[in-house]
Amino acid sequence: MTDATYPVPHRPTLADLDPGSATTDALIARVRSHRQGEPYPTPEQLLAHLPVVLRALCDVLLAGEITGLDAAYRLASIIDAVDGAIDPPGSPATRH
């Protein structure tokens, strides 16, 4: 008997979100599901990289290369990284 192979489960993307009903909390939840298993940056790492990340976001916004939903997702990722650096997942102060 051979082992049955199962398809890789669908990983939700921004295309699966309805832009009209997307919320910051929903985007942060999506970021957390995508980041699952990855360590959060330390506060020092976060501060060292934050200016670079924000400049890159500003550049793509000014160039019109991303949609509002894409920009909101990237900001949600930054929010999640800051939350994770301050209160790592599982700590009592972390919102769910």
Coordinates of C-alpha atoms in Angstrom, one line a residue:
M1 CA 0.0 0.0 0.0
T2 CA 1.4 3.4 -0.9
D3 CA 1.0 6.6 1.1
A4 CA -1.6 8.9 -0.3
T5 CA -0.2 12.3 -1.3
Y6 CA -2.2 15.3 -0.4
P7 CA -2.2 18.6 -2.2
V8 CA -0.5 21.5 -0.4
P9 CA -3.2 23.4 1.4
H10 CA -4.2 26.8 0.0
R11 CA -2.3 29.6 1.6
P12 CA -4.5 32.7 1.7
T13 CA -3.1 35.7 -0.1
L14 CA -4.2 39.3 -0.5
A15 CA -6.2 38.3 -3.6
D16 CA -8.4 36.3 -1.2
L17 CA -9.4 39.5 0.8
D18 CA -12.3 41.7 -0.1
P19 CA -10.6 45.2 -0.2
G20 CA -13.9 46.7 0.8
S21 CA -14.1 44.8 4.1
A22 CA -10.4 44.5 4.9
T23 CA -9.4 45.8 8.3
T24 CA -6.1 46.4 9.9
D25 CA -6.7 43.6 12.4
A26 CA -7.6 41.2 9.5
L27 CA -4.3 42.2 7.7
I28 CA -2.3 41.7 10.9
A29 CA -3.9 38.3 11.3
R30 CA -3.0 37.4 7.7
V31 CA 0.6 38.6 8.3
R32 CA 0.8 36.4 11.5
S33 CA -0.4 33.4 9.6
H34 CA 2.2 34.0 6.9
R35 CA 5.0 34.6 9.5
Q36 CA 4.1 31.5 11.5
G37 CA 7.2 29.7 12.7
E38 CA 9.5 32.5 11.9
P39 CA 11.2 34.3 14.8
Y40 CA 10.4 38.0 15.4
P41 CA 13.2 40.4 15.1
T42 CA 14.8 41.7 18.3
P43 CA 14.1 45.3 19.1
E44 CA 17.7 46.2 18.0
Q45 CA 17.2 44.4 14.7
L46 CA 13.9 46.1 14.2
L47 CA 15.2 49.6 14.8
A48 CA 18.2 48.9 12.6
H49 CA 16.0 47.9 9.6
L50 CA 13.0 50.1 10.1
P51 CA 14.3 53.1 8.2
V52 CA 15.2 50.9 5.2
V53 CA 11.8 49.2 5.2
L54 CA 9.9 52.5 5.6
R55 CA 11.9 54.2 2.8
A56 CA 11.2 51.2 0.5
L57 CA 7.5 51.5 1.3
C58 CA 7.6 55.2 0.6
D59 CA 9.4 54.7 -2.7
V60 CA 6.8 52.1 -4.0
L61 CA 4.0 54.3 -2.9
L62 CA 5.4 57.4 -4.6
A63 CA 6.0 55.4 -7.8
G64 CA 2.5 54.1 -7.8
E65 CA 3.8 50.5 -7.9
I66 CA 1.4 49.0 -5.3
T67 CA -2.2 49.2 -4.5
G68 CA -3.6 50.7 -1.3
L69 CA -4.3 47.1 -0.1
D70 CA -0.7 46.1 -0.7
A71 CA 0.5 49.2 1.2
A72 CA -1.8 48.4 4.1
Y73 CA -0.5 44.8 4.2
R74 CA 3.1 46.0 4.3
L75 CA 2.2 48.4 7.1
A76 CA 0.4 45.6 8.9
S77 CA 3.6 43.6 8.6
I78 CA 5.5 46.4 10.2
I79 CA 2.9 46.7 13.0
D80 CA 3.2 43.0 13.6
A81 CA 7.0 43.1 13.7
V82 CA 6.9 45.9 16.3
D83 CA 4.2 44.1 18.3
G84 CA 6.3 40.9 18.2
A85 CA 9.5 42.7 19.2
I86 CA 7.8 44.4 22.2
D87 CA 5.5 41.6 23.3
P88 CA 6.5 38.2 21.7
P89 CA 3.6 36.0 20.7
G90 CA 2.2 34.1 23.7
S91 CA 3.1 36.9 26.2
P92 CA 0.1 38.1 28.3
A93 CA 0.3 41.6 26.7
T94 CA 0.0 40.3 23.1
R95 CA -3.4 41.0 21.6
H96 CA -5.2 38.1 19.8

